[in-house]
Short mmCIF file of C-alpha atoms in Angstrom, two decimals:
data_model
loop_
_atom_site.label_atom_id
_atom_site.label_comp_id
_atom_site.label_asym_id
_atom_site.label_seq_id
_atom_site.Cartn_x
_atom_site.Cartn_y
_atom_site.Cartn_z
CA MET A 164 -16.45 3.06 10.29
CA VAL A 165 -13.72 5.37 8.92
CA ASP A 166 -13.35 9.07 9.66
CA TRP A 167 -12.24 10.04 6.17
CA ASN A 168 -11.67 13.70 6.99
CA LEU A 169 -9.40 12.68 9.86
CA ALA A 170 -7.52 10.36 7.51
CA VAL A 171 -6.83 13.26 5.15
CA ALA A 172 -5.86 15.60 8.00
CA THR A 173 -3.54 13.00 9.56
CA ALA A 174 -1.82 12.14 6.29
CA THR A 175 -1.29 15.74 5.21
CA ARG A 176 0.09 16.61 8.64
CA LEU A 177 2.53 13.68 8.72
CA VAL A 178 3.67 13.56 5.09
CA ARG A 179 7.20 14.76 4.53
CA PRO A 180 7.72 17.98 2.58
CA GLY A 181 8.85 17.64 -1.01
CA PRO A 182 12.17 18.79 -2.47
CA GLU A 183 12.99 22.48 -2.40
CA VAL A 184 12.08 24.23 -5.64
CA SER A 185 11.38 27.84 -6.44
CA ARG A 186 7.94 28.95 -7.55
CA ASP A 187 9.18 29.39 -11.13
CA GLU A 188 10.77 25.92 -11.11
CA ALA A 189 7.54 24.41 -9.82
CA ARG A 190 5.51 26.06 -12.57
CA ALA A 191 7.98 24.82 -15.18
CA VAL A 192 7.80 21.24 -13.88
CA VAL A 193 3.99 21.26 -13.92
CA ALA A 194 3.88 22.66 -17.46
CA GLU A 195 6.40 20.13 -18.73
CA LEU A 196 4.58 17.19 -17.16
CA ARG A 197 1.36 18.28 -18.84
CA ARG A 198 3.12 18.53 -22.20
CA HIS A 199 4.71 15.11 -21.77
CA ALA A 200 1.39 13.56 -20.73
CA LYS A 201 -0.22 14.90 -23.91
CA ALA A 202 2.65 13.75 -26.11
CA SER A 203 2.62 10.31 -24.49
CA GLU A 204 -0.89 9.65 -25.80
CA GLY A 205 0.31 9.42 -29.38
CA HIS A 206 3.48 7.52 -28.50
CA VAL A 207 1.61 4.87 -26.50
CA ARG A 208 -1.27 4.57 -28.97
CA GLY A 209 1.13 4.09 -31.88
CA PHE A 210 3.25 1.48 -30.11
CA THR A 211 0.44 -0.55 -28.53
CA ARG A 212 -2.10 -0.14 -31.37
CA LEU A 213 -4.74 0.53 -28.74
CA GLY A 214 -7.11 3.47 -28.53
CA THR A 215 -8.41 5.94 -31.10
CA GLU A 216 -7.41 9.28 -32.52
CA GLU A 217 -10.13 10.91 -30.43
CA GLY A 218 -7.93 10.65 -27.34
CA HIS A 219 -9.16 10.28 -23.77
CA ASP A 220 -11.89 11.97 -21.79
CA THR A 221 -9.97 11.45 -18.55
CA PRO A 222 -8.18 14.49 -17.12
CA VAL A 223 -4.48 14.68 -16.29
CA LEU A 224 -3.88 16.25 -12.88
CA VAL A 225 -0.41 17.31 -11.73
CA VAL A 226 -0.64 17.23 -7.94
CA ASP A 227 1.48 17.62 -4.83
CA ARG A 228 1.59 15.07 -2.01
CA PRO A 229 -1.50 16.39 -0.17
CA GLY A 230 -3.36 16.38 -3.50
CA TRP A 231 -2.47 12.73 -4.03
CA ILE A 232 -3.70 11.95 -0.51
CA ARG A 233 -7.06 13.66 -1.07
CA ALA A 234 -7.55 11.88 -4.39
CA ASN A 235 -6.81 8.45 -2.93
CA VAL A 236 -9.05 8.96 0.08
CA ALA A 237 -11.88 9.83 -2.33
CA GLY A 238 -11.15 6.64 -4.28
CA PHE A 239 -10.99 4.45 -1.16
CA ARG A 240 -14.23 5.94 0.08
CA GLU A 241 -16.01 5.03 -3.16
CA LEU A 242 -14.54 1.55 -3.53
CA LEU A 243 -14.98 0.46 0.10
CA LYS A 244 -18.49 1.87 0.59
CA PRO A 245 -20.37 -1.47 0.16
CA LEU A 246 -18.11 -3.25 2.65
CA LEU A 247 -18.17 -0.44 5.20
CA ASP A 248 -21.97 -0.16 4.95
CA LYS A 249 -22.25 -3.87 5.71
CA MET A 250 -19.91 -3.59 8.67
CA GLN A 251 -21.79 -0.53 9.93
CA ASP A 252 -25.09 -2.43 9.81
CA ARG A 253 -23.57 -5.36 11.70
CA ARG A 254 -22.10 -3.12 14.39
CA GLY A 255 -25.26 -1.01 14.69
CA ASN A 256 -27.19 -4.06 15.90
CA THR A 257 -24.81 -4.72 18.80
CA PRO A 258 -24.94 -3.08 22.25
CA GLY A 259 -22.88 0.11 22.22
CA GLY A 260 -22.47 -0.15 18.46
CA ALA A 261 -22.86 3.58 17.85
CA VAL A 262 -20.14 4.42 20.37
CA MET A 263 -17.85 1.72 18.96
CA SER A 264 -18.34 3.10 15.44
CA ALA A 265 -17.53 6.66 16.51
CA VAL A 266 -14.37 5.64 18.35
CA GLY A 267 -13.35 3.02 15.80
CA GLY A 268 -13.81 5.50 12.95
CA LYS A 269 -11.35 7.90 14.57
CA VAL A 270 -8.80 5.16 15.15
CA THR A 271 -9.13 3.80 11.62
CA GLY A 272 -8.94 7.30 10.19
CA VAL A 273 -5.63 7.94 11.97
CA GLU A 274 -4.24 4.56 10.88
CA LEU A 275 -5.24 5.12 7.25
CA GLY A 276 -3.74 8.60 7.41
CA MET A 277 -0.43 7.20 8.67
CA LEU A 278 -0.34 4.67 5.83
CA LEU A 279 -1.13 7.29 3.19
CA SER A 280 1.53 9.64 4.56
CA PHE A 281 4.08 6.85 4.01
CA LEU A 282 2.94 6.13 0.45
CA ALA A 283 2.40 9.77 -0.59
CA SER A 284 6.13 10.45 -0.85
CA ARG A 285 6.79 7.35 -2.99
CA VAL A 286 4.19 7.31 -5.77
CA LEU A 287 5.31 8.98 -9.01
CA GLY A 288 2.07 8.65 -10.91
CA GLN A 289 -1.21 6.79 -10.80
CA TYR A 290 -4.20 6.14 -13.01
CA GLU A 291 -7.18 6.27 -10.66
CA THR A 292 -9.61 3.79 -12.11
CA PHE A 293 -12.41 4.23 -9.56
CA ALA A 294 -12.12 7.95 -8.99
CA PRO A 295 -15.30 9.90 -8.21
CA ALA A 296 -15.37 13.46 -9.54
CA THR A 297 -15.15 16.25 -6.96
CA ARG A 298 -14.92 20.02 -7.25
CA GLN A 299 -11.16 19.97 -6.66
CA LEU A 300 -10.52 16.66 -8.44
CA PRO A 301 -12.33 16.24 -11.78
CA ALA A 302 -12.68 12.82 -13.38
CA GLY A 303 -13.78 11.41 -16.71
CA GLU A 304 -17.42 10.89 -17.56
CA ASN A 305 -19.14 7.62 -16.66
CA GLY A 306 -16.45 6.60 -14.19
CA GLY A 307 -13.65 7.39 -16.60
CA GLY A 308 -11.09 7.98 -13.87
CA ARG A 309 -8.19 10.42 -13.86
CA LEU A 310 -4.42 10.38 -14.31
CA LEU A 311 -2.35 11.76 -11.43
CA LEU A 312 1.27 12.86 -11.74
CA VAL A 313 2.90 13.63 -8.36
CA ALA A 314 5.30 16.44 -9.26
CA PRO A 315 7.40 16.66 -6.04
CA ASN A 316 8.03 12.91 -6.06
CA ILE A 317 9.12 12.94 -9.68
CA VAL A 318 11.54 15.79 -8.98
CA HIS A 319 12.83 14.02 -5.86
CA VAL A 320 13.58 10.77 -7.71
CA GLU A 321 15.16 12.40 -10.76
CA ARG A 322 17.53 14.25 -8.42
CA GLU A 323 18.23 11.16 -6.35
CA LEU A 324 19.06 9.11 -9.46
CA ASP A 325 20.99 11.99 -11.05
CA VAL A 326 19.35 11.49 -14.45
CA ASP A 327 18.26 13.92 -17.14
CA PRO A 328 15.10 15.48 -15.66
CA HIS A 329 13.35 16.07 -18.99
CA ASP A 330 13.90 12.48 -20.12
CA PHE A 331 12.84 11.09 -16.75
CA ARG A 332 9.59 13.06 -16.71
CA LEU A 333 8.64 11.82 -20.16
CA TRP A 334 9.59 8.25 -19.19
CA VAL A 335 7.26 8.38 -16.17
CA CYS A 336 4.45 9.83 -18.30
CA LEU A 337 4.79 6.98 -20.79
CA HIS A 338 4.23 4.43 -18.02
CA GLU A 339 1.19 6.17 -16.56
CA GLU A 340 -0.29 6.96 -19.98
CA THR A 341 -0.14 3.25 -20.79
CA HIS A 342 -2.41 2.58 -17.81
CA ARG A 343 -4.83 5.24 -18.97
CA THR A 344 -4.84 3.71 -22.46
CA GLN A 345 -5.46 0.23 -21.06
CA PHE A 346 -8.67 1.29 -19.32
CA THR A 347 -9.97 3.70 -21.94
CA ALA A 348 -9.29 1.39 -24.90
CA VAL A 349 -10.68 -1.72 -23.16
CA PRO A 350 -14.16 -0.69 -21.94
CA TRP A 351 -14.92 -3.90 -19.99
CA LEU A 352 -11.67 -3.85 -18.00
CA ARG A 353 -12.78 -1.38 -15.33
CA ASP A 354 -16.03 -3.22 -14.57
CA HIS A 355 -14.24 -6.57 -14.49
CA LEU A 356 -11.62 -5.31 -12.06
CA GLU A 357 -14.23 -3.65 -9.86
CA GLY A 358 -16.25 -6.86 -9.82
CA GLU A 359 -13.25 -8.86 -8.67
CA ILE A 360 -12.44 -6.34 -5.94
CA GLN A 361 -16.04 -6.26 -4.71
CA SER A 362 -16.10 -10.08 -4.66
CA PHE A 363 -12.91 -9.99 -2.62
CA LEU A 364 -14.40 -7.49 -0.18
CA GLY A 365 -17.66 -9.41 -0.06
CA GLU A 366 -15.79 -12.41 1.33
CA THR A 367 -14.42 -10.33 4.20
CA ASP A 368 -15.53 -11.52 7.62
CA VAL A 369 -17.28 -8.69 9.42
CA ASP A 370 -17.35 -10.46 12.79
CA PRO A 371 -14.74 -8.62 14.91
CA MET A 372 -13.79 -11.77 16.86
CA THR A 373 -13.06 -13.63 13.62
CA VAL A 374 -10.89 -10.79 12.37
CA LEU A 375 -9.11 -10.60 15.73
CA GLU A 376 -8.37 -14.32 15.62
CA ARG A 377 -6.96 -14.00 12.09
CA VAL A 378 -4.72 -11.14 13.14
CA ARG A 379 -3.51 -13.16 16.13
CA GLU A 380 -2.67 -16.10 13.88
CA ALA A 381 -0.88 -13.75 11.49
CA ALA A 382 1.18 -12.27 14.31
CA GLN A 383 2.16 -15.76 15.53
CA SER A 384 3.15 -16.75 12.02
CA LEU A 385 5.29 -13.68 11.47
CA ALA A 386 6.94 -14.25 14.84
CA GLY A 387 7.67 -17.87 14.02
CA GLY A 388 5.18 -19.16 16.57
CA ARG A 389 3.09 -21.43 14.35
CA PRO A 390 3.56 -25.21 14.55
CA GLU A 391 6.00 -26.59 12.00
CA ALA A 392 3.37 -28.90 10.58
CA GLU A 393 1.25 -25.96 9.38
CA GLU A 394 1.69 -24.24 6.06
CA ASP A 395 4.71 -21.99 5.84
CA ASP A 396 3.49 -18.40 5.49
CA GLY A 397 6.97 -16.93 5.49
CA GLY A 398 6.69 -15.77 1.89
CA ARG A 399 3.35 -13.99 2.33
CA SER A 400 2.57 -10.54 3.65
CA LEU A 401 0.36 -9.78 6.61
CA VAL A 402 -2.38 -8.78 4.18
CA GLU A 403 -2.31 -12.20 2.52
CA ILE A 404 -2.14 -14.22 5.74
CA VAL A 405 -5.41 -12.87 7.12
CA GLN A 406 -7.42 -13.80 4.03
CA THR A 407 -9.96 -16.58 3.58
CA PRO A 408 -9.39 -19.36 1.02
CA ALA A 409 -12.00 -17.75 -1.27
CA GLN A 410 -10.20 -14.42 -1.04
CA ARG A 411 -6.88 -16.04 -1.90
CA GLU A 412 -8.43 -17.49 -5.05
CA ILE A 413 -9.74 -14.07 -6.05
CA LEU A 414 -6.40 -12.51 -5.12
CA GLY A 415 -4.68 -14.92 -7.50
CA ARG A 416 -6.81 -13.61 -10.38
CA LEU A 417 -6.26 -10.01 -9.31
CA THR A 418 -2.51 -10.58 -9.07
CA ALA A 419 -2.46 -11.92 -12.63
CA VAL A 420 -4.37 -8.89 -13.95
CA MET A 421 -2.19 -6.42 -12.07
CA SER A 422 0.96 -8.19 -13.25
CA LEU A 423 -0.31 -7.87 -16.81
CA LEU A 424 -1.14 -4.17 -16.46
CA GLU A 425 2.10 -3.22 -14.71
CA GLY A 426 4.28 -5.38 -16.94
CA HIS A 427 2.61 -4.02 -20.05
CA ALA A 428 3.27 -0.45 -18.89
CA ASP A 429 6.94 -1.23 -18.24
CA PHE A 430 7.25 -2.94 -21.62
CA VAL A 431 5.65 0.00 -23.42
CA MET A 432 7.72 2.73 -21.80
CA ASP A 433 10.90 0.80 -22.58
CA GLY A 434 9.70 0.06 -26.11
CA VAL A 435 8.82 3.67 -26.86
CA GLY A 436 11.74 5.02 -24.86
CA PRO A 437 14.66 4.62 -27.31
CA ASP A 438 12.89 6.76 -29.92
CA VAL A 439 11.84 9.62 -27.64
CA VAL A 440 13.91 9.31 -24.44
CA PRO A 441 17.63 9.42 -25.35
CA THR A 442 18.86 8.34 -21.89
CA VAL A 443 16.29 5.58 -21.35
CA GLY A 444 18.98 2.92 -20.76
CA GLU A 445 20.59 4.86 -17.92
CA ILE A 446 17.20 5.72 -16.40
CA ARG A 447 15.99 2.13 -16.47
CA GLU A 448 19.17 0.76 -14.89
CA LYS A 449 19.23 3.29 -12.05
CA PHE A 450 15.49 3.02 -11.44
CA GLN A 451 15.61 -0.77 -11.25
CA GLN A 452 18.38 -0.56 -8.68
CA ARG A 453 16.31 1.88 -6.65
CA ARG A 454 13.25 -0.39 -6.81
CA ALA A 455 15.20 -3.42 -5.71
CA LYS A 456 17.01 -2.05 -2.69
CA GLY A 457 14.39 0.25 -1.15
CA ALA A 458 15.26 3.38 0.79
CA SER A 459 16.03 1.94 4.24
CA ARG A 460 15.50 -0.97 6.60
CA LEU A 461 12.21 0.54 7.72
CA ASP A 462 11.13 0.92 4.10
CA LEU A 463 11.94 -2.72 3.39
CA ALA A 464 10.06 -3.87 6.51
CA LEU A 465 6.98 -1.84 5.62
CA ARG A 466 7.07 -3.04 2.02
CA LYS A 467 7.06 -6.63 3.24
CA LEU A 468 4.31 -6.04 5.80
CA LEU A 469 2.03 -4.22 3.36
CA GLY A 470 2.64 -6.63 0.51
CA LEU A 471 4.46 -4.06 -1.63
CA ASP A 472 7.11 -6.66 -2.45
CA ALA A 473 4.41 -8.36 -4.49
CA LYS A 474 4.02 -5.12 -6.44
CA LEU A 475 7.70 -5.25 -7.43
CA ARG A 476 7.31 -8.86 -8.56
CA GLN A 477 4.31 -7.83 -10.65
CA TYR A 478 6.44 -5.36 -12.62
CA ARG A 479 9.12 -7.97 -13.26
CA ASP A 480 6.94 -11.02 -13.97
CA GLY A 481 4.39 -9.09 -16.00
CA GLU A 482 7.03 -7.48 -18.20
CA ARG A 483 8.55 -10.90 -18.91
CA PHE A 484 5.14 -12.25 -19.88
CA VAL A 485 4.39 -9.37 -22.26
CA ARG A 486 7.82 -9.50 -23.85
CA ALA A 487 7.66 -13.26 -24.38
CA VAL A 488 4.20 -13.11 -25.97
CA VAL A 489 5.05 -10.17 -28.24
CA ASP A 490 8.25 -11.91 -29.35
CA GLU A 491 6.24 -15.02 -30.25
CA VAL A 492 3.00 -13.67 -31.78
CA GLY A 493 3.62 -9.95 -32.30
CA MET A 494 1.79 -6.95 -30.86
CA ASP A 495 -1.51 -7.78 -32.57
CA GLY A 496 -1.29 -11.31 -31.23
CA PHE A 497 -0.60 -10.03 -27.75
CA ASN A 498 -3.54 -7.62 -27.96
CA ARG A 499 -5.90 -10.58 -27.98
CA VAL A 500 -5.37 -10.45 -24.23
CA TRP A 501 -7.83 -7.51 -24.20
CA THR A 502 -10.65 -9.43 -25.95
CA SER A 503 -12.57 -10.43 -22.81
CA PRO A 504 -12.00 -11.53 -19.19
CA ASN A 505 -11.58 -15.07 -20.55
CA THR A 506 -8.45 -14.08 -22.49
CA LEU A 507 -6.71 -12.53 -19.50
CA PRO A 508 -3.75 -14.62 -18.34
CA THR A 509 -4.00 -16.67 -15.17
CA LYS A 510 -1.41 -16.36 -12.44
CA ALA A 511 0.18 -19.60 -13.70
CA GLU A 512 0.22 -18.32 -17.29
CA ILE A 513 2.01 -15.14 -16.24
CA ALA A 514 4.88 -17.42 -15.22
CA LYS A 515 4.48 -19.58 -18.37
CA PRO A 516 3.57 -17.35 -21.33
CA ALA A 517 3.63 -20.32 -23.71
CA ASP A 518 0.60 -21.75 -21.90
CA TRP A 519 -1.37 -18.56 -22.52
CA ILE A 520 -0.34 -18.56 -26.20
CA ALA A 521 -1.41 -22.19 -26.54
CA ARG A 522 -4.80 -21.53 -24.91
CA VAL A 523 -5.71 -18.24 -26.56
CA HIS A 524 -4.19 -18.85 -29.97
CA ARG A 525 -5.29 -22.48 -30.09
CA ARG A 526 -1.81 -23.69 -30.83
CA THR A 527 -0.48 -27.22 -30.31
CA GLU A 528 3.06 -28.42 -29.93
#
């Protein structure tokens, strides 16, 4: 269904080269990022009161853009395997199914490669929750994941923003280390998130004609061709428009969880920042401006099409939720959010933190 090797080859061929640095500069950046990642463990653990003194069993990998591409293809391959196996079985029972799979796999591989080449120059860091271990890309035991820091992208952004490079690198590490702490300190979180994603994928229609009809409806909606009486999809991305009602319900829960995780990471890196990152105020202001405006018209269009605008809202809305809860009930009170899937905020509670406090802390007006 997907030619994964072609996806990697396409993405690495198309991805833009990183900023110019000498070999000595590159070595220094890699070494500093590793030091900051290690130091961030203690900073994040002390601020959030999550985790143990034993640290993490998940490796920190400082990678270039092709390295990030290879790691993400490995993750996609693992996460999408049940869905792709089901689609392969369905297609194998149709006339010419083998030929369709071979051709379709090449096409999908190229398309995935093009998407990854676009994203590979934008991601600063990433905690890979569902990362399988490979010879080139180790991962933690028992599905422990790995933390990726994309060195050329970090250097590119720190130069673009004209901020102190040492402070910026530590600031980025604080954000990504928070994600690693979330999943290593909350053992059930990975399985819960994987279950939600697999439920979402399980609702995917594997009938090609159904998918084609959905895409056609999405195209008409984006072009303004849908009847006025129908629901306005103008605020949704292409990804959201082609989903079933059941998938939208699951997506609502996933959105709430991702808003929590991203907002918590932003809150932590800003909370720790003043003590260990002297220029955190300048960095935050310039970085927020960069997030908001995007790099170009094409970048803005692609962000909208791929649903990346929702990602930006998750940072903002999630951080507001975390800040409001911590202000009201303190860090220990907020940490009750990690008790079980039942204490995670709903999408509505992300927008109204007081409702989550009332439900989880059993408070009345």
